[in-house]
Coordinates of C-alpha atoms (C1' of nucleotides) in Angstrom, one line a residue:
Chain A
X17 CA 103.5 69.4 104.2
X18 CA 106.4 66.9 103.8
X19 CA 107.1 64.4 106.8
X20 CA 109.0 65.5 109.2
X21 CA 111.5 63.5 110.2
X22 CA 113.7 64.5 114.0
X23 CA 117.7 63.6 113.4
X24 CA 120.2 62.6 115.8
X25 CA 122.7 64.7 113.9
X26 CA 121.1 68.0 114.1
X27 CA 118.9 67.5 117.6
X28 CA 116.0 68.9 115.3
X29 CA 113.2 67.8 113.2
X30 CA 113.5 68.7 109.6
X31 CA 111.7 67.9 106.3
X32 CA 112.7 64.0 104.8
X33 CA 113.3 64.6 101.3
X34 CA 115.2 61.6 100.0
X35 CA 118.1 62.3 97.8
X36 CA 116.8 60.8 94.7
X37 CA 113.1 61.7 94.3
X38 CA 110.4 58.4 95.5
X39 CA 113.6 56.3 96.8
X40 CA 114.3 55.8 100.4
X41 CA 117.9 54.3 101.0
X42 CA 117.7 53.2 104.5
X43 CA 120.0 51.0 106.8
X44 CA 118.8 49.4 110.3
X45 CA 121.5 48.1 112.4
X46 CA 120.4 44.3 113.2
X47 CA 120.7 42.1 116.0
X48 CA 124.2 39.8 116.9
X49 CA 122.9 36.5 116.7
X50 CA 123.9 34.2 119.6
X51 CA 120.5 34.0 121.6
X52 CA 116.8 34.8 121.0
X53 CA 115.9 38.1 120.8
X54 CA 114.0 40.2 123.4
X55 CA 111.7 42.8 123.4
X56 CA 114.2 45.7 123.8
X57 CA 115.6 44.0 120.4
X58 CA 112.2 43.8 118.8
X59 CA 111.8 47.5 119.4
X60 CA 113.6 49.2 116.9
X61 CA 112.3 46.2 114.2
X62 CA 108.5 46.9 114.6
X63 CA 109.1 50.9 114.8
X64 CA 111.2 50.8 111.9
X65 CA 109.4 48.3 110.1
X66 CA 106.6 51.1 110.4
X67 CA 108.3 53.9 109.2
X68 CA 108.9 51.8 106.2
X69 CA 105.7 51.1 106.2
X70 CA 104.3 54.6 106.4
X71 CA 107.3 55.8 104.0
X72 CA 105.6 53.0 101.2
X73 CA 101.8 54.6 102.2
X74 CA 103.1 57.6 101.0
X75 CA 104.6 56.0 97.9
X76 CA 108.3 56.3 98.8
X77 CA 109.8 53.1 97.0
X78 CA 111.6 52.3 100.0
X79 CA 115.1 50.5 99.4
X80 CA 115.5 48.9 103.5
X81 CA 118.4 46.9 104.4
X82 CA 118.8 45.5 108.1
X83 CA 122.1 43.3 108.9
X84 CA 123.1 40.5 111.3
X85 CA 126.2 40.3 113.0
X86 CA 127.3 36.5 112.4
X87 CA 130.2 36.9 113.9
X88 CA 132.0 38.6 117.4
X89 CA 133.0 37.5 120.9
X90 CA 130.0 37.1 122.7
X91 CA 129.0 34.4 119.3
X92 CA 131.5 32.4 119.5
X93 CA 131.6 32.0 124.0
X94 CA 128.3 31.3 123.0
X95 CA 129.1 28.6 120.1
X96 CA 131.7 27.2 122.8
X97 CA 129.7 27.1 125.6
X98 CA 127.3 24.9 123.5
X99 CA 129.6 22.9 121.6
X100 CA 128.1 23.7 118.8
X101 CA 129.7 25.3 115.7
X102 CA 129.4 29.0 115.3
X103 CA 127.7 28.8 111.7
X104 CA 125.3 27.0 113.1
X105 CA 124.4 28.4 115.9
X106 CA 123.8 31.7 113.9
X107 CA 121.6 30.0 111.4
X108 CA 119.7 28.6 114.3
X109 CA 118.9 32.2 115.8
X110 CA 118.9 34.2 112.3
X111 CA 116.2 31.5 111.3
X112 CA 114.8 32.2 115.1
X113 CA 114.8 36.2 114.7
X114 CA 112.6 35.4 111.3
X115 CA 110.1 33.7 113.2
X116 CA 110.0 36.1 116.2
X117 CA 109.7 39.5 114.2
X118 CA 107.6 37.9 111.4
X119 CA 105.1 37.3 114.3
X120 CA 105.2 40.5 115.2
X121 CA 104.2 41.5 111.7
X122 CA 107.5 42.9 110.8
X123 CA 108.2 42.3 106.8
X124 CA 111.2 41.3 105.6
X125 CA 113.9 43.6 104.6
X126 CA 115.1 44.2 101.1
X127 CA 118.5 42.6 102.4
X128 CA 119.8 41.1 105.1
X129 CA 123.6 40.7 104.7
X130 CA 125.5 39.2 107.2
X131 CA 128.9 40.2 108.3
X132 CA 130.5 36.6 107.7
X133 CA 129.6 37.4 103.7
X134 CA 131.1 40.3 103.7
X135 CA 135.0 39.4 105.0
X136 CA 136.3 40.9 101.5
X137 CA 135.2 43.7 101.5
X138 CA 135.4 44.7 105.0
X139 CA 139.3 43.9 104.6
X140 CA 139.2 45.6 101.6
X141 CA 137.5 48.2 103.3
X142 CA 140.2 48.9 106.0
X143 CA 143.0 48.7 103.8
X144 CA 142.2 52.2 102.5
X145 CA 141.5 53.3 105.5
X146 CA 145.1 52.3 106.8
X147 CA 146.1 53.8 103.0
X148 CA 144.7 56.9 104.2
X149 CA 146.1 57.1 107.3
X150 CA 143.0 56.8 109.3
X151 CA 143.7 53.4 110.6
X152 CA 146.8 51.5 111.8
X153 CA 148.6 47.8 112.0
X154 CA 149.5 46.8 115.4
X155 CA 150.0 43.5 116.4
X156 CA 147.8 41.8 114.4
X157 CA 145.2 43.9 115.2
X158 CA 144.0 47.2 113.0
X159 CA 142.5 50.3 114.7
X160 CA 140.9 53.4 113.7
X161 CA 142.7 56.5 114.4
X162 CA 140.1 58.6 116.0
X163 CA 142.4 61.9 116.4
X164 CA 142.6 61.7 112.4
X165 CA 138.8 62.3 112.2
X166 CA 137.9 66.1 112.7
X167 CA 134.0 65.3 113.2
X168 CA 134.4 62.7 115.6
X169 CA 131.4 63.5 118.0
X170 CA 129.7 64.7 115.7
X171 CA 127.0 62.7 116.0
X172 CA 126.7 61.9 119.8
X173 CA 127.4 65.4 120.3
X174 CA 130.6 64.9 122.1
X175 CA 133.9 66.2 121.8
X176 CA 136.3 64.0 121.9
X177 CA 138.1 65.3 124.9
X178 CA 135.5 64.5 126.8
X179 CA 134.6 61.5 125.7
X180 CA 138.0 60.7 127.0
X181 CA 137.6 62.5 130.4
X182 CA 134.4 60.2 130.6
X183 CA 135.9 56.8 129.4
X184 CA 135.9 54.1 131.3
X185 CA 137.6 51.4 128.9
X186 CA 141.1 51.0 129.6
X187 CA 144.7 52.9 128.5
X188 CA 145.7 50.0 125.9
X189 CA 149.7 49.5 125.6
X190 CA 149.0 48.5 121.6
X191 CA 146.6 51.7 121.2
X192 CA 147.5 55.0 120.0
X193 CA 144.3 56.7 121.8
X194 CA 142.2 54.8 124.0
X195 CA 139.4 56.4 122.1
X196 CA 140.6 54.3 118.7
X197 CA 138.2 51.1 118.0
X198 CA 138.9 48.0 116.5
X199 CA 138.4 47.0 112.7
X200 CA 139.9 43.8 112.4
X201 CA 141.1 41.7 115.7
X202 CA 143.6 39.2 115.7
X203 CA 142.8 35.5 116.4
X204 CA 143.8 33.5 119.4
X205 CA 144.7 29.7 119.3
X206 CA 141.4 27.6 117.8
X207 CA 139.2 30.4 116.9
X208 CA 137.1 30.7 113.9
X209 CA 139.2 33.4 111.6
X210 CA 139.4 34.7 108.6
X211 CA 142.9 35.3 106.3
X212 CA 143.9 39.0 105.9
X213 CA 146.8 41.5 105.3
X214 CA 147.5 41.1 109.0
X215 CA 147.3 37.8 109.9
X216 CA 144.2 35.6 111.1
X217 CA 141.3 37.3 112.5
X218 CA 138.4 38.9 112.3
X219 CA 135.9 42.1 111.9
X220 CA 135.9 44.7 114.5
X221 CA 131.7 44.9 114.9
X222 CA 131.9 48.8 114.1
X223 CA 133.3 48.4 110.4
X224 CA 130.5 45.5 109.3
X225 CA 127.6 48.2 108.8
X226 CA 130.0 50.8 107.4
X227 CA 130.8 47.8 104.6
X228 CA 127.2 46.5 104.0
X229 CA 125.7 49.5 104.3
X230 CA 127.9 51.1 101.0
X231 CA 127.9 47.4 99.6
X232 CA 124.0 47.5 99.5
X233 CA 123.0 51.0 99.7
X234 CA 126.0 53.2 98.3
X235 CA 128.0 55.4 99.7
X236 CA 125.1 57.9 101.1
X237 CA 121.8 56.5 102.5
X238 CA 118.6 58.5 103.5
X239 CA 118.1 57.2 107.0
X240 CA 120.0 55.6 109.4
X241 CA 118.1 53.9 112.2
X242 CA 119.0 51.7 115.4
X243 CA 118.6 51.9 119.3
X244 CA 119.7 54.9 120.9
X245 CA 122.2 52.9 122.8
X246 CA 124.0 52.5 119.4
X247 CA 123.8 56.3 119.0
X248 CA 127.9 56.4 120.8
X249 CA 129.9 54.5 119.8
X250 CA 128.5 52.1 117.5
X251 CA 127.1 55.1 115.1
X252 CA 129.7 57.6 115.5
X253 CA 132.2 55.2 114.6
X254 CA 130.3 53.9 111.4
X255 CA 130.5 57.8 110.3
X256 CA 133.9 58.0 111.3
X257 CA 134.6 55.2 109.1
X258 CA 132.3 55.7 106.3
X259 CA 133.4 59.4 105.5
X260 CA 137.0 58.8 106.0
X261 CA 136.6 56.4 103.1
X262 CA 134.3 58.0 100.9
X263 CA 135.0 61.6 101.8
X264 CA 130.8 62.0 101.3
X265 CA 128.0 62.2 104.5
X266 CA 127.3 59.2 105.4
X267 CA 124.3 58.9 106.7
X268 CA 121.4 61.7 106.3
X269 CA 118.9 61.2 108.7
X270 CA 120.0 59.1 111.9
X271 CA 116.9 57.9 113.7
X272 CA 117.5 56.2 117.3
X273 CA 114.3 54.7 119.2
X274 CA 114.2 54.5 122.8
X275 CA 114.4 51.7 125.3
X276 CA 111.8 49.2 127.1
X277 CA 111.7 49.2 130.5
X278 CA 110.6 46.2 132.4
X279 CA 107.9 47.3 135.1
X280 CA 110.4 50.2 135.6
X281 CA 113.3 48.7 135.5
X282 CA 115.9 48.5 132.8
X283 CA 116.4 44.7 131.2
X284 CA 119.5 43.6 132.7
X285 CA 121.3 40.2 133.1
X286 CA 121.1 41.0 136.8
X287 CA 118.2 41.3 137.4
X288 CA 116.8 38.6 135.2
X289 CA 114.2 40.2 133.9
X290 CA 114.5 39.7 130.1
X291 CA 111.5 38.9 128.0
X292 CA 112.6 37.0 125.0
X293 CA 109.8 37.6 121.9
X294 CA 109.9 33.9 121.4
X295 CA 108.5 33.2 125.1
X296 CA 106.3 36.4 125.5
X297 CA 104.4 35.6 122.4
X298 CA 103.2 32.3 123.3
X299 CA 101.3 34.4 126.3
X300 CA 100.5 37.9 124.5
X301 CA 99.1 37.8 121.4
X302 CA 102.0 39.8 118.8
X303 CA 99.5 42.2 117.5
X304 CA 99.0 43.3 120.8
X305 CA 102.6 43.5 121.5
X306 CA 103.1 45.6 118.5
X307 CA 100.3 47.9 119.2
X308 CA 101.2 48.5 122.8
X309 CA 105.1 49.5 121.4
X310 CA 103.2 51.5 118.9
X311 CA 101.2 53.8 121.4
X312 CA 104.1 55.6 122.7
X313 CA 106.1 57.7 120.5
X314 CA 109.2 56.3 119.7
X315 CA 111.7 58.3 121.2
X316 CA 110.2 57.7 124.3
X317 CA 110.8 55.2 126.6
X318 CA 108.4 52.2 127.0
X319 CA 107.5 50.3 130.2
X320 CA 106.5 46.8 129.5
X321 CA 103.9 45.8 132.5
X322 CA 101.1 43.3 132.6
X323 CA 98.3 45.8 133.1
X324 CA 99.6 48.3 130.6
X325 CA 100.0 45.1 128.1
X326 CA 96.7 44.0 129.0
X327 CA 95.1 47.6 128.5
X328 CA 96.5 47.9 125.1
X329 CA 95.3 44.3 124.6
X330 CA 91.6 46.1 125.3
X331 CA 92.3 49.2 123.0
X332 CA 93.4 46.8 119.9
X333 CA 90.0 44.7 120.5
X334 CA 87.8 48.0 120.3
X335 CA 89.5 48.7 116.8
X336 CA 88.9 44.9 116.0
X337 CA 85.2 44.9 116.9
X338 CA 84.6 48.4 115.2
X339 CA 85.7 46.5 112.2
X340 CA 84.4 43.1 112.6
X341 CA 81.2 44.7 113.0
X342 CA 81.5 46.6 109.8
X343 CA 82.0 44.0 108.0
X344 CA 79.0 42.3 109.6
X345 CA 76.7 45.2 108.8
X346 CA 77.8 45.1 105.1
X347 CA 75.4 42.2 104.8
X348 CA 72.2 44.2 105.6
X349 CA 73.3 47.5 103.9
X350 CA 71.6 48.8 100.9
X351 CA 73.0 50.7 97.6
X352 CA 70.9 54.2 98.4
X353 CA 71.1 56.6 100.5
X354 CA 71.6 60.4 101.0
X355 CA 73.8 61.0 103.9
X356 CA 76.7 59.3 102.1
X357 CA 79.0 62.2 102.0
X358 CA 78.8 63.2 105.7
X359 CA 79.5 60.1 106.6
X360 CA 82.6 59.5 103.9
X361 CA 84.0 63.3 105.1
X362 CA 84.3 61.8 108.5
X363 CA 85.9 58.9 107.6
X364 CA 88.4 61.3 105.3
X365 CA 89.3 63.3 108.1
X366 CA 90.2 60.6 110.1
X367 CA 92.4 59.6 108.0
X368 CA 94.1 63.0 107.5
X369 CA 94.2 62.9 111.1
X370 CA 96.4 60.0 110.9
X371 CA 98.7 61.3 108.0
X372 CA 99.4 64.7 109.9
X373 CA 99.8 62.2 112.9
X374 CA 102.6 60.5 111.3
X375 CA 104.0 63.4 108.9
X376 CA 105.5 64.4 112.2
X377 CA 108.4 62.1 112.8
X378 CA 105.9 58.9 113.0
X379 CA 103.5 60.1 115.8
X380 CA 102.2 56.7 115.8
X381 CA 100.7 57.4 119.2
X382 CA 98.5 60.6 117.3
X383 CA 98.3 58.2 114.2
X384 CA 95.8 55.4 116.8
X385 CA 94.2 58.1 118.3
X386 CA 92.8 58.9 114.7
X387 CA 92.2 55.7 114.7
X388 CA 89.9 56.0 117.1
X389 CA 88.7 58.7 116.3
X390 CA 87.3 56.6 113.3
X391 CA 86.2 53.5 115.3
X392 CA 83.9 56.5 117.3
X393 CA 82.8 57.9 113.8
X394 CA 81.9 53.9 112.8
X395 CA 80.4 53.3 115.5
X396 CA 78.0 55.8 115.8
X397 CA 77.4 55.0 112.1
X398 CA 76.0 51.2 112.9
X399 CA 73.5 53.1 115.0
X400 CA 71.8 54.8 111.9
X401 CA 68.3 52.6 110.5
X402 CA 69.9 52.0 106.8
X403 CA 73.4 51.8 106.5
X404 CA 75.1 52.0 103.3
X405 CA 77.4 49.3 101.1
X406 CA 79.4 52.3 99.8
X407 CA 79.8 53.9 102.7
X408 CA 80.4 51.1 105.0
X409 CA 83.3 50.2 102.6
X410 CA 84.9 53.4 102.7
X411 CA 85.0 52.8 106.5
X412 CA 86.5 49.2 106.2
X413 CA 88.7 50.3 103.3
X414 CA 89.8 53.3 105.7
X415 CA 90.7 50.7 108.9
X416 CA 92.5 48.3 106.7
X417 CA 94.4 50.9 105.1
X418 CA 95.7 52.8 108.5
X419 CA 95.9 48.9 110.6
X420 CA 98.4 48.2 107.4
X421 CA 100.5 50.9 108.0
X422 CA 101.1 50.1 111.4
X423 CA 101.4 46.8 110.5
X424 CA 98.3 45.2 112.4
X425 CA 96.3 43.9 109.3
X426 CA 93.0 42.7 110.3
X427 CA 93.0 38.7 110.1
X428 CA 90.6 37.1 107.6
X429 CA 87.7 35.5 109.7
X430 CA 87.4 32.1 110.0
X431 CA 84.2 30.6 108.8
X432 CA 82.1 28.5 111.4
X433 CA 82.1 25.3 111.5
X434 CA 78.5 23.9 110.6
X435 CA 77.9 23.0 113.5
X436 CA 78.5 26.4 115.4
X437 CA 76.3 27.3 112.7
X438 CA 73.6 25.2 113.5
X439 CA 73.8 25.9 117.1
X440 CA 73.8 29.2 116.6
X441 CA 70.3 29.0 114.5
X442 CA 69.1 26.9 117.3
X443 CA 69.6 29.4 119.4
X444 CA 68.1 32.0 117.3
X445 CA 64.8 29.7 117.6
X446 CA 65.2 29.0 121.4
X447 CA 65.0 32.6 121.6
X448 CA 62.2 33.2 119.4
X449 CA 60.0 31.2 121.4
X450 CA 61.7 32.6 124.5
X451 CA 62.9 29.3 125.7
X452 CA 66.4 31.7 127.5
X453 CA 67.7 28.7 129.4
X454 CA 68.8 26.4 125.9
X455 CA 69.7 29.9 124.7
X456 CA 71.6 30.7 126.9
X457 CA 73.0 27.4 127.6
X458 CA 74.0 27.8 123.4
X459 CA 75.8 31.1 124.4
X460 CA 78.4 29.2 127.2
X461 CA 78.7 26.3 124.8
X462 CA 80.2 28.3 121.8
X463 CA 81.5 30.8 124.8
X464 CA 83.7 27.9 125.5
X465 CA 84.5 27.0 121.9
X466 CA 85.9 30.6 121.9
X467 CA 82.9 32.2 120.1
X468 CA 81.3 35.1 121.4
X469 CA 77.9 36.1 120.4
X470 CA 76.1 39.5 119.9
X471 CA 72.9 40.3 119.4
X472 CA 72.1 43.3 117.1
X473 CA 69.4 44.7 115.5
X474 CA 70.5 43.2 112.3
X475 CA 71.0 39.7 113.5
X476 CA 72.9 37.8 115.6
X477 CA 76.8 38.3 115.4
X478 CA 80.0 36.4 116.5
X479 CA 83.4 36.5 117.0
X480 CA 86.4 34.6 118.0
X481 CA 87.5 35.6 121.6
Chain B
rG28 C1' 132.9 65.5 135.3
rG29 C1' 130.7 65.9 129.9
rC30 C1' 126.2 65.1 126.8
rG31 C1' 121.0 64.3 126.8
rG32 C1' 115.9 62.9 128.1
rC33 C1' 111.6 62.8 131.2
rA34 C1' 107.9 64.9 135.1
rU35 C1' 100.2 66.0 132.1
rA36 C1' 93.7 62.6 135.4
rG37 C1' 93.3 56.0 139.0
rC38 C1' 96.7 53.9 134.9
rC39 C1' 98.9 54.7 129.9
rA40 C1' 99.7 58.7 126.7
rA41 C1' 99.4 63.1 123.0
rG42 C1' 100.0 68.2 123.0
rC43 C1' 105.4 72.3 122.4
rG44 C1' 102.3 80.3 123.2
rG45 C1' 95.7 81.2 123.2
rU46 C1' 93.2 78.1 129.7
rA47 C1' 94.1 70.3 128.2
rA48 C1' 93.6 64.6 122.0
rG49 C1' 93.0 59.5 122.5
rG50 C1' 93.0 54.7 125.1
rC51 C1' 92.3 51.6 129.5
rA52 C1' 89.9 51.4 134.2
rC53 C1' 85.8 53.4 137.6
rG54 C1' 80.8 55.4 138.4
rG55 C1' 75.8 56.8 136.4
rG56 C1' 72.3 56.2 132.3
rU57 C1' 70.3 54.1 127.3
rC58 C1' 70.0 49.6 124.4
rU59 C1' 69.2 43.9 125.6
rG60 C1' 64.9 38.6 127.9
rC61 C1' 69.7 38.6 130.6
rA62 C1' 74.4 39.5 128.5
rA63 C1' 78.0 41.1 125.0
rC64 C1' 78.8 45.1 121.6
rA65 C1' 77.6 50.1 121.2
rC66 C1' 75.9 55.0 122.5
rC67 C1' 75.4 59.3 126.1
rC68 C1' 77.1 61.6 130.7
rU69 C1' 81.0 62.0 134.5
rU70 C1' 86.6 62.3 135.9
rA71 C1' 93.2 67.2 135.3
rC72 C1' 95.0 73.3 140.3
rC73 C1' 99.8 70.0 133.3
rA74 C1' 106.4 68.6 139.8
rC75 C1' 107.9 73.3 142.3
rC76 C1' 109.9 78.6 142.2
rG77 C1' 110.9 82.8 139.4
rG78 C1' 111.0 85.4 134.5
rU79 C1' 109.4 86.9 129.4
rU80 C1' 104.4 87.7 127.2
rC81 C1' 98.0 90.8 126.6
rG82 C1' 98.2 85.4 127.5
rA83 C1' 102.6 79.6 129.3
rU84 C1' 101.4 72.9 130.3
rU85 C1' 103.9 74.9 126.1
rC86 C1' 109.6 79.8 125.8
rC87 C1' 113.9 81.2 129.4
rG88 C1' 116.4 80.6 134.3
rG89 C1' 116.5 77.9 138.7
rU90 C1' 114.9 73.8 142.2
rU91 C1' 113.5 68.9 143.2
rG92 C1' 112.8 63.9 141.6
rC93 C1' 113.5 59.9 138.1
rC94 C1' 116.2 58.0 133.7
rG95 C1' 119.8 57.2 129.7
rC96 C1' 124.6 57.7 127.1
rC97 C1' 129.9 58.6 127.8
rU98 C1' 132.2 50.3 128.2
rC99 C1' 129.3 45.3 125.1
rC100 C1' 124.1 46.5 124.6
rA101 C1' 118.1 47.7 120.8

RNA sequence: GGCGGCAUAGCCAAGCGGUAAGGCACGGGUCUGCAACACCCUUACCACCGGUUCGAUUCCGGUUGCCGCCUCCA
């Protein structure tokens, strides 16, 4: 069964099979760079990140490209209303996005061009798009001729008289259609500009991802991805632009993820309630950030709440200790045994669980339950007498495998510091000769260091809290 | 007005024709010197009304209630 991936274009799920065999071409529309990002922002970079991720499990040579836009109003009111200049403002928040999604365990991309590298060829770009009569000069400015594009709509599902029954923007004097966007817009007085057939100015945001997109990718890609809010017009315009010029499909698969709510309220400068990644993630740990976006399917909307964060937070530490404690038990295991295969089919058929999970358009949601499903299996394992190295490592091997995927890598464990170490042999002692109040006065001590200890059959156990 | 989504236990969330996965929380028990971890047990008239079907949470029609897009937006 191949994965099954659901696309915007065609409402449906449908098999993803790339168009060159074991390559993935796929594009993910980035942020505009003129503030920190927040977690409506971080969404579509963890979920994607996965898909990436699960596309490489299932040894897909994944070629991922995810832009910034450097440059467009909202930058440079930004740049003005610091004083500062509008390059470096941008490097200041690209190098900020870095930090913010890298803590939320999202790898790099492949490429990450930014618009203001890209002037030539956008202009480039749009000259053959005038040459071909799908865009026009006026007054400096340079707009796409929607009417010229029969499947305009195609993707938002609209047609494009009623996108213009519906829309709100204004009749423009300069326009042909009020439906026609801008690919390059004239410069006032003092603003940062570029030269071009038309005068000084600069991109339209709609024509960057068409241009770096076929600069990096070609002039089909495999998938498509970015916030469902991007779905009209962003997207449909990038088609409009892309197969006027290249006369091939675009895009193949067009993925859109679904927004995060607030405690039930949509993120809005009015009601104040954005959460930037840079200041939630001094409070939440990321990993539990990313696991909580990760246990709702990602078409789906997300509410972002304390208690549902904090829940998630418990979930993640259940997976932890399951493994932690594995690893623990490795070091009383022995090399025989005869129930190895029971225990090893369980720990296969968890992961199949998870592969069917995810087959079907990313079901990361299905994909933890089977992770669960293998912390129960390990668990009750660690209550057998004798466990077994083998075994015990096709468990951990299993957990790190599936955590990679959705990009929740166990960490490495510290090692104690000699004296926790001593104080936890003291303890041992204390106990031996039943002297419970220095024991458990040891217990609070490292309790307080941030050490919490277990007592198991095999010996006494810690971990970090 | 057009397009679309969602309504499942206290909370979150899968399921998409054969009478309900998983997680969190709660309660009861086992384990423990006490804990912690873990294990066992317990918890659902699937928004409402019709229809199709041997059979519907799942399909169709309608109702109600939320939400999104149609403007910059992840």
């Amino acid at each position: 069964m191949s994965i099954q991936i659901y696309n915007t274009l065609t409402r449906k799920k449908e098999p993803f099979i790339p168009m060159e065999e074991g390559k993935v071409k796929m594009y993910v529309c980035g942020p505009t760079v003129y503030n920190y990002i927040h977690i409506g922002n971080a969404r579509p970079v963890i979920v994607f990140d996965t898909v990436r991720r699960y596309l490489e499990y299932r040894g897909f040579d994944v070629n991922y490209v995810s832009n910034f836009t450097d440059i467009d109003d909202k930058i440079i009111r930004t740049a003005n209303e610091l004083g500062e200049e509008v390059g470096e403002l941008t490097d200041r928040f690209i190098n900020a996005y870095f930090e913010d999604v890298g803590a939320l365990g999202c790898a790099k991309a492949d490429a990450h061009p930014r618009v203001t590298e890209h002037i030539g060829d956008i202009i480039a770009f749009i000259q053959v798009l005038i040459e071909k009569g799908f865009a026009y000069e006026a007054q400096g400015d340079v707009y796409y001729r929607t009417r010229k594009f029969d499947g305009y709509g195609k993707l938002s599902h609209q047609s494009i008289d009623e996108l213009k029954v519906g829309a709100r923007i204004e009749e423009s004097e300069i326009k042909e259609n009020s439906l026609d966007f801008a690919l390059w817009k004239s410069a006032k007085e003092g603003e940062i500009s570029w030269e071009s057939p038309w005068g000084h100015g600069r991109p339209g945001w709609h024509i960057e991802c068409s241009v770096m997109a076929r600069e990096h990718l070609g002039d089909t890609i495999d998938i498509h991805a970015g916030g469902q809010d991007l779905t009209f017009p962003h997207h449909e315009n990038e088609i409009a632009q892309s197969e006027a010029m290249t006369g091939k499909q675009f895009a193949r698969f067009w993925m859109h993820n679904g927004y995060i709510n607030i405690d039930n309220e949509k993120m809005s400068k009015s009601l104040g309630n954005f959460v930037l990644v840079n200041d939630i993630r001094k409070q939440i740990d990321p990993r539990v950030l990313r696991f909580f976006i990760l246990s709702v399917h990602y078409r789906h909307p997300v509410n972002f709440a304390q208690e549902l964060v904090e829940s998630a937070a418990n979930g993640l530490d259940r997976i932890q200790t399951a493994y932690t404690n594995l690893k623990h038990r490795l070091k009383s295991s022995t090399e025989l045994g005869d129930q190895q295969d029971i225990w090893k089919n369980k720990v296969d058929e968890a992961v199949r669980l998870f592969e069917v999970a995810m087959d079907d358009d990313f079901n990361t949601a299905n994909g933890i339950a089977a992770i669960f499903e293998l912390v129960k299996v390990a668990n009750l394992y660690q209550l057998e007498k004798n466990t077994q190295t083998e075994v015990l490592n096709s468990f951990i091997s299993a957990f790190e495998h599936l955590m990679e995927v959705l990009g929740l890598p166990f960490a490495d464990e510290d090692l104690l510091d000699d004296e926790i170490e001593a104080l936890i042999e003291e303890r041992l002692t204390a106990r031996r000769e039943r002297n419970f109040g220095r024991s458990d006065e040891i217990r609070d001590l490292l309790k307080d260091k941030g050490i919490i200890l277990e007592d198991t059959a095999q010996g006494t156990r810690w971990k970090r809290g």
